[in-house]
PDB file of C-alpha atoms in Angstrom:
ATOM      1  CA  UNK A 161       6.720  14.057 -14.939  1.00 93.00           C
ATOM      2  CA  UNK A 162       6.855  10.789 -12.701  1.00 98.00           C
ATOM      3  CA  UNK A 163       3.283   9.185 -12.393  1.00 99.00           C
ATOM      4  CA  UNK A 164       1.290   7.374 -10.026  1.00 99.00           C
ATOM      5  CA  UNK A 165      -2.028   4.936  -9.884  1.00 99.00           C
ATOM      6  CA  UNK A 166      -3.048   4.428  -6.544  1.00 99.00           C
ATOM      7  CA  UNK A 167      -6.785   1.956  -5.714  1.00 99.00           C
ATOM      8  CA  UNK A 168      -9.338   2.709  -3.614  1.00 99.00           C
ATOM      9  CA  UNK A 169     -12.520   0.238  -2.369  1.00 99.00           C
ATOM     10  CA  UNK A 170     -14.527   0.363  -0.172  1.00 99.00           C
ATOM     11  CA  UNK A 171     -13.035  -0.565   3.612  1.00 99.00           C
ATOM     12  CA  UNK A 172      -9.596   1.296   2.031  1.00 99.00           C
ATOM     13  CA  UNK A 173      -7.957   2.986   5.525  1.00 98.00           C
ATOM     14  CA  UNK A 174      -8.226   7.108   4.557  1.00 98.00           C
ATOM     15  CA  UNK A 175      -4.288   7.406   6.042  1.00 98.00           C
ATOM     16  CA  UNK A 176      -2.704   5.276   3.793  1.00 99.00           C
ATOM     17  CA  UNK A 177      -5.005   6.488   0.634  1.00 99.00           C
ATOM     18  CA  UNK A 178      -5.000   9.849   1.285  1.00 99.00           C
ATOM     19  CA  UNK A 179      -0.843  10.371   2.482  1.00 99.00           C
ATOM     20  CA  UNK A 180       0.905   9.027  -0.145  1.00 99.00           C
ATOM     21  CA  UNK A 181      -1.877  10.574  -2.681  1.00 99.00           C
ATOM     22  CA  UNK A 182      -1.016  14.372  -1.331  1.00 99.00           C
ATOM     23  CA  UNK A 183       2.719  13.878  -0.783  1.00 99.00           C
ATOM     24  CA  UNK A 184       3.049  12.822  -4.289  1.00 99.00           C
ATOM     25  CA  UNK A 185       1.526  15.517  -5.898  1.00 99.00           C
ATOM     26  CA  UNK A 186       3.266  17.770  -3.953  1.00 98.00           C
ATOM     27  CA  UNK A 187       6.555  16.116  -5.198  1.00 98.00           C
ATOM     28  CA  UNK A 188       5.327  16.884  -8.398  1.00 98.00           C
ATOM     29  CA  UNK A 189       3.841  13.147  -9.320  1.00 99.00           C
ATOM     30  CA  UNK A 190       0.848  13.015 -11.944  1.00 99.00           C
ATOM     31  CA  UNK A 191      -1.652  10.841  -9.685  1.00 99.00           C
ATOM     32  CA  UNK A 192      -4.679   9.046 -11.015  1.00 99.00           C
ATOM     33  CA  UNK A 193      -7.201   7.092  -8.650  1.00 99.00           C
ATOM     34  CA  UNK A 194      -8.985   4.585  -9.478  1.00 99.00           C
ATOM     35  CA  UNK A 195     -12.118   2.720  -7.197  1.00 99.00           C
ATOM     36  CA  UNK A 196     -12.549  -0.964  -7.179  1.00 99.00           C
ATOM     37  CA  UNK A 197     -16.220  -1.987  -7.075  1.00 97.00           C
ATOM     38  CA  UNK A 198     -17.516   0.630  -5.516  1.00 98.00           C
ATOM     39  CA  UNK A 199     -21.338   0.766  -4.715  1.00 97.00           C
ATOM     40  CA  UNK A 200     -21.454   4.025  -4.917  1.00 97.00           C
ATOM     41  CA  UNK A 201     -19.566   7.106  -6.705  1.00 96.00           C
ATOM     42  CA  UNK A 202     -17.341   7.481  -3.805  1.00 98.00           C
ATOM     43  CA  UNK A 203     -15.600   4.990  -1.301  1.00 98.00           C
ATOM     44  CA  UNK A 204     -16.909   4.617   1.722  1.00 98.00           C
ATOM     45  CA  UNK A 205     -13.135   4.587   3.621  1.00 98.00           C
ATOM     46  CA  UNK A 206     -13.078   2.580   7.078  1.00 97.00           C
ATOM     47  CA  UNK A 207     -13.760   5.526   9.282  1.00 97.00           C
ATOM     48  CA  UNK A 208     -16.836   6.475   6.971  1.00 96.00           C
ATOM     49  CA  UNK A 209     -14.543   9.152   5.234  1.00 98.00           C
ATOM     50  CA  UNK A 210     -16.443   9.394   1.903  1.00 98.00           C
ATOM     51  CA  UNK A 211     -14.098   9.586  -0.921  1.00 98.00           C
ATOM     52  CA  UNK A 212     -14.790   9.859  -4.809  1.00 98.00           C
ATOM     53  CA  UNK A 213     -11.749   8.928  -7.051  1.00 99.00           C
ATOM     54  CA  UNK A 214     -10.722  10.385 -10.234  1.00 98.00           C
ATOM     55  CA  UNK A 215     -11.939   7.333 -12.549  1.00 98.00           C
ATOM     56  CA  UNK A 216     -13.021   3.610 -12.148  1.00 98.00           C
ATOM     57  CA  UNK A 217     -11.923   2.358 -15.055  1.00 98.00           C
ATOM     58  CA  UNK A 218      -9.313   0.449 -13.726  1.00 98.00           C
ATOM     59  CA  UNK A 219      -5.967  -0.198 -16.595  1.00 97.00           C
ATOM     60  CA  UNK A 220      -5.083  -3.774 -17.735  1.00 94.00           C
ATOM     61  CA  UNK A 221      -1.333  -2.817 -17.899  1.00 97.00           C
ATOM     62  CA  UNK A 222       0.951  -0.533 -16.493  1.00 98.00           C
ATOM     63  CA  UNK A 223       0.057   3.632 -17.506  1.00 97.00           C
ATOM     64  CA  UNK A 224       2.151   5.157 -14.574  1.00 99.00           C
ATOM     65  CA  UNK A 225       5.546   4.785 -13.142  1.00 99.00           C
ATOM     66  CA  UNK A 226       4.018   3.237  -9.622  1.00 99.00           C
ATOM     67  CA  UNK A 227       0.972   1.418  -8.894  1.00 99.00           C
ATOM     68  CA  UNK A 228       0.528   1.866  -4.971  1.00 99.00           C
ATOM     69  CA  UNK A 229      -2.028  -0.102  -3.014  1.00 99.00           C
ATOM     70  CA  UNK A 230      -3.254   0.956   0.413  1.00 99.00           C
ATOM     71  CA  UNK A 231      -4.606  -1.023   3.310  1.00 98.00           C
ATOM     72  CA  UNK A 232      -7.082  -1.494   5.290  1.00 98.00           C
ATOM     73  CA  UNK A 233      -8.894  -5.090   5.909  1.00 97.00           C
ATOM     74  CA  UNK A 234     -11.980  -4.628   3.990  1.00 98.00           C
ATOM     75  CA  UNK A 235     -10.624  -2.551   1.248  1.00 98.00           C
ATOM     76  CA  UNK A 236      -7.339  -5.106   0.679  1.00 98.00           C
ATOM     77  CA  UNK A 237      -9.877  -7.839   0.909  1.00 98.00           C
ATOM     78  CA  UNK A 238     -11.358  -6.229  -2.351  1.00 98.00           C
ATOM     79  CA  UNK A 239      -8.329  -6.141  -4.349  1.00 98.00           C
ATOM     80  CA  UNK A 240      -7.117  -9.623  -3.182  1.00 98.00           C
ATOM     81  CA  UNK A 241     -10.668 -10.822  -4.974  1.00 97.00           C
ATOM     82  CA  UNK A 242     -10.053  -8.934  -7.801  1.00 97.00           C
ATOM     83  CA  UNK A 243      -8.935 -10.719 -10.704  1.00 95.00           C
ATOM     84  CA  UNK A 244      -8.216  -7.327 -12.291  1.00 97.00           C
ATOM     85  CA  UNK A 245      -6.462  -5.529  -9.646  1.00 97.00           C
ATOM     86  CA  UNK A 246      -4.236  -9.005  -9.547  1.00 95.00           C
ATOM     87  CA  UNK A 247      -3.561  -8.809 -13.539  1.00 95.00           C
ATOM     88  CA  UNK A 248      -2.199  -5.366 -12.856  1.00 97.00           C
ATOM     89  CA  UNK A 249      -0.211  -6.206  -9.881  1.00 97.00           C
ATOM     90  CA  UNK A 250       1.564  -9.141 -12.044  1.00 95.00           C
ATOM     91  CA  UNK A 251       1.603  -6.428 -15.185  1.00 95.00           C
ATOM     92  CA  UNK A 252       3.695  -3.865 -13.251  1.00 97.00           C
ATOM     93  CA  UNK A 253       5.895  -6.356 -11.722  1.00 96.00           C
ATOM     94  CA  UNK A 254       6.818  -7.999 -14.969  1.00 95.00           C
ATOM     95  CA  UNK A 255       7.022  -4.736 -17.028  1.00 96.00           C
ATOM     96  CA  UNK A 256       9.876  -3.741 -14.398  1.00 96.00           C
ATOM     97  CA  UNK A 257       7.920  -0.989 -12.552  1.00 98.00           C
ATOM     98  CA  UNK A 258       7.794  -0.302  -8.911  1.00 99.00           C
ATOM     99  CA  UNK A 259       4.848  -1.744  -6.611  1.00 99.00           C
ATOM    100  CA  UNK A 260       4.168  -0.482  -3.230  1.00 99.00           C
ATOM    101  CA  UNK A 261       1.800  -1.645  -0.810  1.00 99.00           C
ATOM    102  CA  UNK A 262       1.026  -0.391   2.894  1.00 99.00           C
ATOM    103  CA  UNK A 263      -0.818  -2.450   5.823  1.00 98.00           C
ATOM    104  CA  UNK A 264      -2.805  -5.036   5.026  1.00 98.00           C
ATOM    105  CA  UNK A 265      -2.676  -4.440   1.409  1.00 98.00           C
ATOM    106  CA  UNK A 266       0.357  -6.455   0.926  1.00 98.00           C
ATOM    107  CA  UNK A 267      -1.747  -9.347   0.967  1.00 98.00           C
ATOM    108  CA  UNK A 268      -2.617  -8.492  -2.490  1.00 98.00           C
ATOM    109  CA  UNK A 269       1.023  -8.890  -3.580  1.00 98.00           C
ATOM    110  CA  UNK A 270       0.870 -11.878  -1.551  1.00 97.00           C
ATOM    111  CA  UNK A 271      -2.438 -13.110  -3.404  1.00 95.00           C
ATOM    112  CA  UNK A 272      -0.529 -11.827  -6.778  1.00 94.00           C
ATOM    113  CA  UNK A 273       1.974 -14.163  -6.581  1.00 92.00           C
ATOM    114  CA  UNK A 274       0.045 -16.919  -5.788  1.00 85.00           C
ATOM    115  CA  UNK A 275      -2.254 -16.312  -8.620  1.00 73.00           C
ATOM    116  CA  UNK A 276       0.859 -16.355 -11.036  1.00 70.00           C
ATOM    117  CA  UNK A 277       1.342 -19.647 -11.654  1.00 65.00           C
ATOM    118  CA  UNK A 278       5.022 -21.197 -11.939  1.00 61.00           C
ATOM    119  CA  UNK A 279       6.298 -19.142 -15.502  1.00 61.00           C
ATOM    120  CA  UNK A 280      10.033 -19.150 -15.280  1.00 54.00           C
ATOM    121  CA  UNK A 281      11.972 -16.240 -14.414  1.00 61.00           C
ATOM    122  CA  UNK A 282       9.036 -13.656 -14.356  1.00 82.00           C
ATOM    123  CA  UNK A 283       8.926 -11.056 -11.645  1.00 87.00           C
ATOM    124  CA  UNK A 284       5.474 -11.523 -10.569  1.00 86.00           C
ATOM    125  CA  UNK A 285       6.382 -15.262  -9.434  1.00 87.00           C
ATOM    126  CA  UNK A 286       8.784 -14.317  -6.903  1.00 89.00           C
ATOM    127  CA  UNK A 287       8.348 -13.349  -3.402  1.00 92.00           C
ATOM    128  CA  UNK A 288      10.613 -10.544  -1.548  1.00 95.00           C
ATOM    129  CA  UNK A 289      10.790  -9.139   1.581  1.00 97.00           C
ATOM    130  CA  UNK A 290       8.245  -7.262   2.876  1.00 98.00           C
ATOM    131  CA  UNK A 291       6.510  -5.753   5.723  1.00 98.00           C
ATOM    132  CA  UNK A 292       2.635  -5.558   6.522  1.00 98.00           C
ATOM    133  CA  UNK A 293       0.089  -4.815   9.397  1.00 98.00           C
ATOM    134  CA  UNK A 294       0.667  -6.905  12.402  1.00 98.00           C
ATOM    135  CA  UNK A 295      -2.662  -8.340  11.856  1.00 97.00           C
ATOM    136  CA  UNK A 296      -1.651  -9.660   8.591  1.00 98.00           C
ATOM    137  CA  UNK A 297       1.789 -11.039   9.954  1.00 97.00           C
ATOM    138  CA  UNK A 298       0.855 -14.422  10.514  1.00 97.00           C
ATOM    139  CA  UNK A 299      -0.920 -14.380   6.960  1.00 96.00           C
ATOM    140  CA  UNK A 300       1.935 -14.027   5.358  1.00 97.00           C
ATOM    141  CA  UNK A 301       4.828 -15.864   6.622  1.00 96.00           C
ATOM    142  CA  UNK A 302       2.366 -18.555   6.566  1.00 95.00           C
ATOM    143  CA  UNK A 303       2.402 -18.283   2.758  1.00 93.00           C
ATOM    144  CA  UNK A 304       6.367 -18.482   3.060  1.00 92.00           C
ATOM    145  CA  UNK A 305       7.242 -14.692   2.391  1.00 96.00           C
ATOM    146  CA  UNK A 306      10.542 -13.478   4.098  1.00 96.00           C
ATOM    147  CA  UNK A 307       8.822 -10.731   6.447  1.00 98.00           C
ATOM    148  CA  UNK A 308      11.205  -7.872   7.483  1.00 98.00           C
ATOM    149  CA  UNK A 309      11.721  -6.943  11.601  1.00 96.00           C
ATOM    150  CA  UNK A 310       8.941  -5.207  13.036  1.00 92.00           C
ATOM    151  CA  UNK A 311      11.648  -2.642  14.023  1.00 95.00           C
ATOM    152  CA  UNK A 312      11.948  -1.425   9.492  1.00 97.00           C
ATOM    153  CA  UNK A 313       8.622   0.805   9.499  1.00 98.00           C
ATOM    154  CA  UNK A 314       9.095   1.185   5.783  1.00 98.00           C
ATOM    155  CA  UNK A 315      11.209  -2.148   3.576  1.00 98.00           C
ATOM    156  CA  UNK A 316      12.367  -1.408  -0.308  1.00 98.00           C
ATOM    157  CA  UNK A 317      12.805  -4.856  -1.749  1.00 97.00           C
ATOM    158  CA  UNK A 318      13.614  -4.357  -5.227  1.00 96.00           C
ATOM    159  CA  UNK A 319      11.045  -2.526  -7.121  1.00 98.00           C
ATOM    160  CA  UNK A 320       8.451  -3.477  -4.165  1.00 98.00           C
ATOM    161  CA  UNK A 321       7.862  -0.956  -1.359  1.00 99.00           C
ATOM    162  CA  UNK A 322       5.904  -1.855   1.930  1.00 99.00           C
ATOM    163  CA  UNK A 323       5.296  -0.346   4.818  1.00 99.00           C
ATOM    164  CA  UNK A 324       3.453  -0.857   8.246  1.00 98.00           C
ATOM    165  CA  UNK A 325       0.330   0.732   9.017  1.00 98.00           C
ATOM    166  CA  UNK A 326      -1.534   4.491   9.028  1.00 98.00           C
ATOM    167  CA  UNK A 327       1.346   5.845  11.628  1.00 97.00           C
ATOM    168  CA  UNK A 328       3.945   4.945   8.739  1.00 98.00           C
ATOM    169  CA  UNK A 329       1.829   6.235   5.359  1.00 98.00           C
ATOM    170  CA  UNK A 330       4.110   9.803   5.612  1.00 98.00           C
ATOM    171  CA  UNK A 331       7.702   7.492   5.465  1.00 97.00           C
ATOM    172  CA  UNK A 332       5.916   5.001   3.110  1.00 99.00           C
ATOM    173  CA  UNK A 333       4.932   8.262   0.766  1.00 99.00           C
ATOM    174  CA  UNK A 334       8.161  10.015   1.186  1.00 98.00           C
ATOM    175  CA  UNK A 335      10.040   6.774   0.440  1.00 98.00           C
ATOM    176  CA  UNK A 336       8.109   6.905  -2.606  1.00 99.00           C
ATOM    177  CA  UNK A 337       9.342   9.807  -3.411  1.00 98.00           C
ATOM    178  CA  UNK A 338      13.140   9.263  -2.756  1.00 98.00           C
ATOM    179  CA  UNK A 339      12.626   5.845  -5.124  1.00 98.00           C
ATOM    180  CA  UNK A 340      11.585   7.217  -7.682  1.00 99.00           C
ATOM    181  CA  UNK A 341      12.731  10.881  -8.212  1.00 98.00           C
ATOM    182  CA  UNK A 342      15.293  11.427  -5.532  1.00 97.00           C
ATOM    183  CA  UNK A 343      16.451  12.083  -1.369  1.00 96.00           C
ATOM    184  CA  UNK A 344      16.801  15.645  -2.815  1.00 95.00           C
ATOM    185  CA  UNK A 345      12.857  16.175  -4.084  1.00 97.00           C
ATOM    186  CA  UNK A 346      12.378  13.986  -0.685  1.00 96.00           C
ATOM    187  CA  UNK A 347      13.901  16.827   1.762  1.00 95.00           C
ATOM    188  CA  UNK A 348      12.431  19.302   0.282  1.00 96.00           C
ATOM    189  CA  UNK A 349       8.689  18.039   0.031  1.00 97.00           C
ATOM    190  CA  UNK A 350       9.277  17.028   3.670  1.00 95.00           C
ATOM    191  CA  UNK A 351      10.479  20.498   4.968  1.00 93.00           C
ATOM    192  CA  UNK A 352       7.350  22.408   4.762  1.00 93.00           C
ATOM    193  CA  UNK A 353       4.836  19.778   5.820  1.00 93.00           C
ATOM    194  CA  UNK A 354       7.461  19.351   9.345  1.00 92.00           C
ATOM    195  CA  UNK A 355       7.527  16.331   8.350  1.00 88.00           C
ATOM    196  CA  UNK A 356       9.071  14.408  11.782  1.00 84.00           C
ATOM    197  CA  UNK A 357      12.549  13.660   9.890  1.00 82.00           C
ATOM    198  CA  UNK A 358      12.947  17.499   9.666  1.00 75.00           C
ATOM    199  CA  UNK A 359      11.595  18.518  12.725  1.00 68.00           C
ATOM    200  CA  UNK A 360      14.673  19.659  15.482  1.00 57.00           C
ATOM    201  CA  UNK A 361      14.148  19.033  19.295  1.00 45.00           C
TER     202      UNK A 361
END
């Protein structure tokens, strides 16, 4: 059974938390969440949707086949501070598993990689191409990543996944799915959710 960890903080955007969270359990995925100093049980998401994840006892290497992190300013902002959440980003790149990040939270891959040091030859010291929030654009290519046209709503670099925003989190999720278990289990989790790539005019 394919496996997922996917983070939650507080300030985490619901969309991009809760999306790829159902799709992959309907694709058959084992999915674990984990919160990221919380101050409460639950996370307080950033339209005040109240969430409570499954543990907070966050791994120090890689347990699942994806570690996914979702956006959201304030709750990215909490993983990019993290000095855990940034061991475990480095961890699953170097162990060879796949990383995906949506919206703002691919400043925490950003802030991974900068946190790496120089080690030869290891994954988490290399940038890719990704994509992000517009907000988070500038943050980025600043930092001297190779961002992807605004027009690619979802961008598979590797074993890193990105995507765009809340209005992306069902191609980021499906895309997930295609990765990792195939376009096959893809179609046919889409189909009964009318998912808009099955949908006919």
């Amino acid at each position: 059974m394919p496996s997922a960890l996917i983070l939650i903080a507080d300030g985490t955007e619901e969309i991009e938390f809760v999306t790829p969270y159902d799709v992959l359990i309907r694709a058959g995925f084992q999915v674990t969440s984990v919160g990221i100093n919380l101050k409460s049980q639950y996370a307080t998401c950033t339209r005040n949707v109240k969430i409570i994840p499954d543990t907070t006892d966050l791994p120090s290497e890689p347990t699942t086949d994806i570690l996914i992190l979702p956006g959201g300013g304030p709750g990215a902002a909490t993983f990019v501070a993290s000095n855990s959440v940034q061991h475990l980003v480095r961890a699953y790149r170097d162990a060879g598993k796949h990383t995906a990040f949506i919206c703002a939270g691919t400043t925490a891959l950003v802030a991974s990689v900068k946190g790496a040091g120089k080690t030869e030859g290891l994954e988490s010291t290399k940038m890719v191409r990704v994509t992000s929030h517009p907000s988070v654009k500038k943050e980025i290519e600043d930092a001297g990543w190779d961002y992807a046209d605004e027009s690619e709503r979802v961008v598979i670099n590797g074993k890193v996944i990105t995507s765009r925003g809340p209005g992306t989190a069902m191609e980021f999720a499906l895309t997930i799915v295609e990765v990792l278990v195939g376009k096959e289990k893809r179609q046919e989790v889409a189909g009964p959710m009318l998912s808009p790539e099955v949908v006919k005019a």
